[in-house]
PDB file of C-alpha atoms in Angstrom:
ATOM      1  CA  UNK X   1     -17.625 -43.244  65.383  1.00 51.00           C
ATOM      2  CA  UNK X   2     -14.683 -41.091  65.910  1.00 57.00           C
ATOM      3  CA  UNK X   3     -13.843 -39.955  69.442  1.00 66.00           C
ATOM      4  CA  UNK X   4     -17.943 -40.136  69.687  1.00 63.00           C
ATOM      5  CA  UNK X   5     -18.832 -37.634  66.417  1.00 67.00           C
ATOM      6  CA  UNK X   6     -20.815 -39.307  63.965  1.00 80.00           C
ATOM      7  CA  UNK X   7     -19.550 -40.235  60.647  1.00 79.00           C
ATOM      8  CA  UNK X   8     -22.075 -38.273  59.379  1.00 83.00           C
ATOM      9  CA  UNK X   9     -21.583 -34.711  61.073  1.00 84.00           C
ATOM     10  CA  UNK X  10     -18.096 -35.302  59.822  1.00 83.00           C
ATOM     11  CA  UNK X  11     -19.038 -35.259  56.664  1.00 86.00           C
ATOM     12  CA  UNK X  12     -21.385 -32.881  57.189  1.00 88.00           C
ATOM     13  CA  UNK X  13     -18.860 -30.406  57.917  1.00 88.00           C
ATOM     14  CA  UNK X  14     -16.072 -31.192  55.574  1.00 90.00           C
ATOM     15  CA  UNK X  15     -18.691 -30.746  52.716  1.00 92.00           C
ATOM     16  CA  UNK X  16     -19.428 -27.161  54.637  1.00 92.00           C
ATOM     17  CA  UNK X  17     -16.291 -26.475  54.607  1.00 94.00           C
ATOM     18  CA  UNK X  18     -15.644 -27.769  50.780  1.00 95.00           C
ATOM     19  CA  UNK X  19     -18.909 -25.886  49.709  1.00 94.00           C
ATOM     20  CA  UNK X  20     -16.903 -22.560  51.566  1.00 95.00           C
ATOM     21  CA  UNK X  21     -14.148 -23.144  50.215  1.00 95.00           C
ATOM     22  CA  UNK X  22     -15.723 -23.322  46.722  1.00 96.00           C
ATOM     23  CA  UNK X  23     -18.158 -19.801  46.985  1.00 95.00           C
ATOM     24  CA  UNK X  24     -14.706 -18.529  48.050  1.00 96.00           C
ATOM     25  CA  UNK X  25     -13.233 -19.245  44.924  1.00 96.00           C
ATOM     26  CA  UNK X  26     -15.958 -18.477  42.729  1.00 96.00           C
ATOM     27  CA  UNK X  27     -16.232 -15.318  44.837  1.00 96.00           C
ATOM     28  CA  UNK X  28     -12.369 -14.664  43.994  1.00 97.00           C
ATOM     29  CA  UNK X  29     -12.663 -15.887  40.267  1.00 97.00           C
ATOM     30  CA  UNK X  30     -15.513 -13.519  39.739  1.00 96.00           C
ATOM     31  CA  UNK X  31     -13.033 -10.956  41.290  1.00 96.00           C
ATOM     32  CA  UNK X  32      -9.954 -11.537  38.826  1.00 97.00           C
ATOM     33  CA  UNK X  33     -12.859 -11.789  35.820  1.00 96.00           C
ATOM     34  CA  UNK X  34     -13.646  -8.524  36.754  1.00 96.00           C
ATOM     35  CA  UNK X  35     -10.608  -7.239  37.007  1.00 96.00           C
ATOM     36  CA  UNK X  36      -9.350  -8.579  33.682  1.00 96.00           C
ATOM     37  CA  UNK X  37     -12.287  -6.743  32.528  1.00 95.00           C
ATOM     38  CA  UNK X  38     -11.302  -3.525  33.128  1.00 95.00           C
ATOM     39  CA  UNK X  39      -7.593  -4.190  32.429  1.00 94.00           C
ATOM     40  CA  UNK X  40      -8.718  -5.338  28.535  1.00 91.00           C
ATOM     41  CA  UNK X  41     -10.739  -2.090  28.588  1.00 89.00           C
ATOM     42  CA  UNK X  42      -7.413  -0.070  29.413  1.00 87.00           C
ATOM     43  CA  UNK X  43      -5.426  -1.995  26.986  1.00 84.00           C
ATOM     44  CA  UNK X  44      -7.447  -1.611  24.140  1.00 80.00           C
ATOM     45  CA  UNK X  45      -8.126   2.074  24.667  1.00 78.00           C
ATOM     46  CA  UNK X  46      -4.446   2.388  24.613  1.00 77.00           C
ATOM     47  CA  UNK X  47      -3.657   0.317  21.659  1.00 76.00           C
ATOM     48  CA  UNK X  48      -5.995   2.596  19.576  1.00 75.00           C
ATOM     49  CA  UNK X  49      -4.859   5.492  17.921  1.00 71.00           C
ATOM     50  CA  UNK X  50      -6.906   8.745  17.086  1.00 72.00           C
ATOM     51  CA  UNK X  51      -8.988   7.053  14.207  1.00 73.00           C
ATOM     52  CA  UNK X  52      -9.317   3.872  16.276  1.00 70.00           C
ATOM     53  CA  UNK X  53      -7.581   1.553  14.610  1.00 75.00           C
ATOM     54  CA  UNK X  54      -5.273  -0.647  16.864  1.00 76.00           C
ATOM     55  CA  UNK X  55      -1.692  -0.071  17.130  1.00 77.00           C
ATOM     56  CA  UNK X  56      -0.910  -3.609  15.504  1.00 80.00           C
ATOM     57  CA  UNK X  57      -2.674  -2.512  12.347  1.00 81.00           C
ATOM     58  CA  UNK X  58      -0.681   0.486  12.160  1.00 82.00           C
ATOM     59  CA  UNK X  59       2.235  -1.159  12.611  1.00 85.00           C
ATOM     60  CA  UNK X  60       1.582  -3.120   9.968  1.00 88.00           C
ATOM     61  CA  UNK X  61       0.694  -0.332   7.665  1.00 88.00           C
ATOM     62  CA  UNK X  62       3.543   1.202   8.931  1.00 91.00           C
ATOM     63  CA  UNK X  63       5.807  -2.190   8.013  1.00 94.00           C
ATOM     64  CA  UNK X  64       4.497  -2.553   4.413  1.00 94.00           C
ATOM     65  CA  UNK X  65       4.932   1.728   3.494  1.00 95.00           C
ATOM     66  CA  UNK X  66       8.731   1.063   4.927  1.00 96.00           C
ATOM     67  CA  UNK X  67       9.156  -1.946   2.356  1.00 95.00           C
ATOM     68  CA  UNK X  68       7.440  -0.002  -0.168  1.00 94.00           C
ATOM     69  CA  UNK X  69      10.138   2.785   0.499  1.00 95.00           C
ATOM     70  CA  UNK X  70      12.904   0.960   0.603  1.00 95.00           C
ATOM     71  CA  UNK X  71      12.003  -0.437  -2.776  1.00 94.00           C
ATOM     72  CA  UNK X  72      11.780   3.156  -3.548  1.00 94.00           C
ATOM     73  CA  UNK X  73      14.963   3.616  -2.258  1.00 92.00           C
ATOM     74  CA  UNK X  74      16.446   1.024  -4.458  1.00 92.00           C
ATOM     75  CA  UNK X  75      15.030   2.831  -7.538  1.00 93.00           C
ATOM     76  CA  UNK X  76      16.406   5.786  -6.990  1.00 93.00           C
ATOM     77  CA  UNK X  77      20.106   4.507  -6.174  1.00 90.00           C
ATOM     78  CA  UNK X  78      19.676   2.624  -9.656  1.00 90.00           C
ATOM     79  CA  UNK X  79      18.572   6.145 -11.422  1.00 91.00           C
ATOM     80  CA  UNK X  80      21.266   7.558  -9.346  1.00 88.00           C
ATOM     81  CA  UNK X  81      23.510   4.932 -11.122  1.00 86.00           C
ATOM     82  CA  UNK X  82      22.307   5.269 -14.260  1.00 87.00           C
ATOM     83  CA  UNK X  83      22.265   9.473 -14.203  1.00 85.00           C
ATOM     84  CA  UNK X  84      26.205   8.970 -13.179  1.00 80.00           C
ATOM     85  CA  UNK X  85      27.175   6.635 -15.632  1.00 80.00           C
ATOM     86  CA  UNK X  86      25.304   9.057 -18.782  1.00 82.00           C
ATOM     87  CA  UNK X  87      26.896  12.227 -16.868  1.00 79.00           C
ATOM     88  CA  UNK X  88      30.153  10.426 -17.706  1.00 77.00           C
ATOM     89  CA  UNK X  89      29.527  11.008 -21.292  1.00 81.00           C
ATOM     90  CA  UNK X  90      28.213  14.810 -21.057  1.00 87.00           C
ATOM     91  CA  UNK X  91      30.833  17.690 -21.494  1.00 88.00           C
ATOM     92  CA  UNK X  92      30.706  19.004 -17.785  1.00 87.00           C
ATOM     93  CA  UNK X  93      34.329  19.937 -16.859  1.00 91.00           C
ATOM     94  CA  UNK X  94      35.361  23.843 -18.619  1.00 92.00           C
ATOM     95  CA  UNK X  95      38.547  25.801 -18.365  1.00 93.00           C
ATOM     96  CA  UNK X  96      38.946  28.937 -19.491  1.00 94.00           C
ATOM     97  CA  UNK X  97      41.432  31.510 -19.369  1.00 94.00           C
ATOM     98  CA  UNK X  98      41.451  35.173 -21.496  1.00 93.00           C
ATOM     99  CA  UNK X  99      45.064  36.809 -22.720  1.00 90.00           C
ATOM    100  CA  UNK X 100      46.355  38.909 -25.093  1.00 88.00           C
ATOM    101  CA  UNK X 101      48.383  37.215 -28.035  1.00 83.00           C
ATOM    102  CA  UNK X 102      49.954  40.394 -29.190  1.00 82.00           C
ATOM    103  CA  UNK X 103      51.441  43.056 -27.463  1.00 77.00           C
ATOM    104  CA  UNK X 104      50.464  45.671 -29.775  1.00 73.00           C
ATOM    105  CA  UNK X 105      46.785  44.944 -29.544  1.00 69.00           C
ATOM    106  CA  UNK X 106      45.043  45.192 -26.224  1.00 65.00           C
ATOM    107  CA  UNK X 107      41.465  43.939 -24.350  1.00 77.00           C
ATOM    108  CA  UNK X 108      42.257  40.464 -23.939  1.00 82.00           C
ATOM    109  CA  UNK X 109      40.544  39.217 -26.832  1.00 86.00           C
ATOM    110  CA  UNK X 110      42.298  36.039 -27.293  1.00 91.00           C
ATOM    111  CA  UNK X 111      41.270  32.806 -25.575  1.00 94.00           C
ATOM    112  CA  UNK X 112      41.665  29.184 -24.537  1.00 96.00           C
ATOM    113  CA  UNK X 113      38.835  27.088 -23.874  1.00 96.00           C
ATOM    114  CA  UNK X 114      38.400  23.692 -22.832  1.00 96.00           C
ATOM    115  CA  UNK X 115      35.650  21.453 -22.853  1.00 95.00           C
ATOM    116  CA  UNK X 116      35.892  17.500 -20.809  1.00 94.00           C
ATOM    117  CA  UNK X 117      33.709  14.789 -20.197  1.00 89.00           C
ATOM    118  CA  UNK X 118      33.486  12.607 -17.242  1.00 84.00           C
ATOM    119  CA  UNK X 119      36.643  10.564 -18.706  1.00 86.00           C
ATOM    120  CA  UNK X 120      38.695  13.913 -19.457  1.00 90.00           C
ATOM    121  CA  UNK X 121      37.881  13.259 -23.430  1.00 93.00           C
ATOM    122  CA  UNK X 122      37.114  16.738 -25.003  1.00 95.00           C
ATOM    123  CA  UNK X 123      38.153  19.664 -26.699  1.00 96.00           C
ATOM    124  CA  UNK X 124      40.280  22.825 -26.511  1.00 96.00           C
ATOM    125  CA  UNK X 125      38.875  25.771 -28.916  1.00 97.00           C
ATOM    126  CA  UNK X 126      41.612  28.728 -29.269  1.00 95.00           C
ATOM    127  CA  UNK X 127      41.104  31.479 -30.566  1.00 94.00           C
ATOM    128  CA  UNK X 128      43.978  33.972 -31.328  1.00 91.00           C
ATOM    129  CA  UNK X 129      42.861  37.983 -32.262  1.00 87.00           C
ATOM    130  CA  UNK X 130      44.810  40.078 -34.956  1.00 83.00           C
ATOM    131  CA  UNK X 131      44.985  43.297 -35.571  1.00 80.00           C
ATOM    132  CA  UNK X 132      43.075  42.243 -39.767  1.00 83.00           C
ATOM    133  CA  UNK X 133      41.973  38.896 -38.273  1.00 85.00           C
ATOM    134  CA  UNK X 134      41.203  36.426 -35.904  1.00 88.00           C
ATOM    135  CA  UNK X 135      42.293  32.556 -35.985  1.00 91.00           C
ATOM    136  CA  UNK X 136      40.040  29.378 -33.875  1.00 95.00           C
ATOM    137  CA  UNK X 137      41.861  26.668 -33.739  1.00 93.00           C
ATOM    138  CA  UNK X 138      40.630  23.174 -31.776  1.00 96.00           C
ATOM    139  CA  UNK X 139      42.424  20.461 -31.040  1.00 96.00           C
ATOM    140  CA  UNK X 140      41.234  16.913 -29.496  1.00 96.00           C
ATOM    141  CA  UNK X 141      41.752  15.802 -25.852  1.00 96.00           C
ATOM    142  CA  UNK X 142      41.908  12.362 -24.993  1.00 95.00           C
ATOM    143  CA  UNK X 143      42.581  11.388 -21.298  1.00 92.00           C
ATOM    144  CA  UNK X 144      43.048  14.734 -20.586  1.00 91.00           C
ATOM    145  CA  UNK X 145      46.189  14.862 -22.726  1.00 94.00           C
ATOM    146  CA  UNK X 146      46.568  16.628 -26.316  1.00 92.00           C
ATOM    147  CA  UNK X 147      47.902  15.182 -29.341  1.00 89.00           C
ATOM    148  CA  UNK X 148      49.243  18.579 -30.314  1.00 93.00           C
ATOM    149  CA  UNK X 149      51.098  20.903 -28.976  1.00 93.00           C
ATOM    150  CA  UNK X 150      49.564  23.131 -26.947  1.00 94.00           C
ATOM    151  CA  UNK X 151      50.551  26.945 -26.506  1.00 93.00           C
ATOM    152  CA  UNK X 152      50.738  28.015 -22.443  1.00 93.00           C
ATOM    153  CA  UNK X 153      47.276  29.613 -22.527  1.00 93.00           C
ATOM    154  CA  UNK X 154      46.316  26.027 -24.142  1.00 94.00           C
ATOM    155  CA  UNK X 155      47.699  24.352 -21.507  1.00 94.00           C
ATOM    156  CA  UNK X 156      46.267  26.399 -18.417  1.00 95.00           C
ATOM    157  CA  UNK X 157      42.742  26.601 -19.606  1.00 95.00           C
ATOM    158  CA  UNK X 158      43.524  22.622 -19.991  1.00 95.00           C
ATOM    159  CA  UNK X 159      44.841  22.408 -16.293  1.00 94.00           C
ATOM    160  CA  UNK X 160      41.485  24.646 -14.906  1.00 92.00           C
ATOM    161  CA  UNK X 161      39.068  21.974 -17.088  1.00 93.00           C
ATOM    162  CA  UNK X 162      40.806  18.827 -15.391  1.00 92.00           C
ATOM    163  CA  UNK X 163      40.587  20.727 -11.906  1.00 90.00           C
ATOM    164  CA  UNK X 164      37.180  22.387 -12.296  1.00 77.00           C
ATOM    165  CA  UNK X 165      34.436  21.385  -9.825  1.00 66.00           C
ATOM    166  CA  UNK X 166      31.321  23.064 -10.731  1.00 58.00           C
ATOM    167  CA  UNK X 167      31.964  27.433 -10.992  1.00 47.00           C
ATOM    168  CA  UNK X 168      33.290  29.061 -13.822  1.00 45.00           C
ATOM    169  CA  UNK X 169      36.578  30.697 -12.926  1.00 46.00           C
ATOM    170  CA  UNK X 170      38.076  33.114 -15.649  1.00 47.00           C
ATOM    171  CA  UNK X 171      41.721  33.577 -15.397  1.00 48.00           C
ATOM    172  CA  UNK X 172      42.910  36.701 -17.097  1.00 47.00           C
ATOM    173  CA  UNK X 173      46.669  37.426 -18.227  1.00 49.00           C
ATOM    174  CA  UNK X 174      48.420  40.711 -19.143  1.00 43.00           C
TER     175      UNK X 174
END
């Protein structure tokens, strides 16, 4: 006996209070259950997009499209590459520049006119207009320097080719 209670009231009332103490809890767990419930409800109406598929799966659709474009990418710099390294060899720098070779004989019909690759290897075409006849003469450019000599006309039109950057510029002389 303790202090005159029975052993068994005592235990009695600590299973009471045990037995309370658990329909608390499972009170409170079916709370929280609840609870998490409606927060997994939220979540996954928020992780949908407008088709309903979850954001996950479009970020992974998302993930693989950016790989698939950056492979892309890396096809394009190579074509880019390979476009540069053919331009090279195309004819794509031009100088040109209209005078007139004899004083006597107007309209400006003579003319220089230079053709260049990508490495400044080309041509220059002249052509110089007579009164009975007309002359063409072309000469070879290598590094953007002539073998020959050039006349002054030769040499400007030569100058315009190795500066040119993509418009046709005529240069006339009197």
């Amino acid at each position: 006996m303790f202090y005159g209670l029975d052993w068994q009231i005592i235990y009695l009332a600590a299973a009471g209070a045990v037995g309370v103490l658990l329909l608390l809890l499972i009170i409170y767990i079916g709370v929280l259950t609840h609870r998490m419930g409606k927060l997994k409800e939220k979540y996954e109406f928020f992780m949908q997009d407008e088709t309903g598929k979850s954001v996950e799966a479009k970020l992974h659709e998302d993930v693989a499209r950016l790989h698939d474009l950056q492979d892309s990418l890396e096809l394009i710099h190579k074509t880019q590459k390979d476009i540069m390294a053919v331009q090279n060899h195309c004819f794509r720098k031009i100088g040109f520049v209209k005078y007139n070779a004899f004083d006597n004989i107007g309209n400006n019909l003579s003319f220089a006119f230079t053709v260049l690759d990508g490495k400044n290897d080309g041509f220059c075409l002249s052509s110089v207009y007579g009164r009975n006849e007309s002359r063409i003469f072309a000469k070879p450019i290598v590094d953007g320097k002539c073998l020959y000599g050039m006349s002054e006309e030769e040499k400007e039109s030569l100058d315009n080719a190795l500066q040119y950057t993509g418009t046709l510029d005529t240069v006339q002389k009197d």
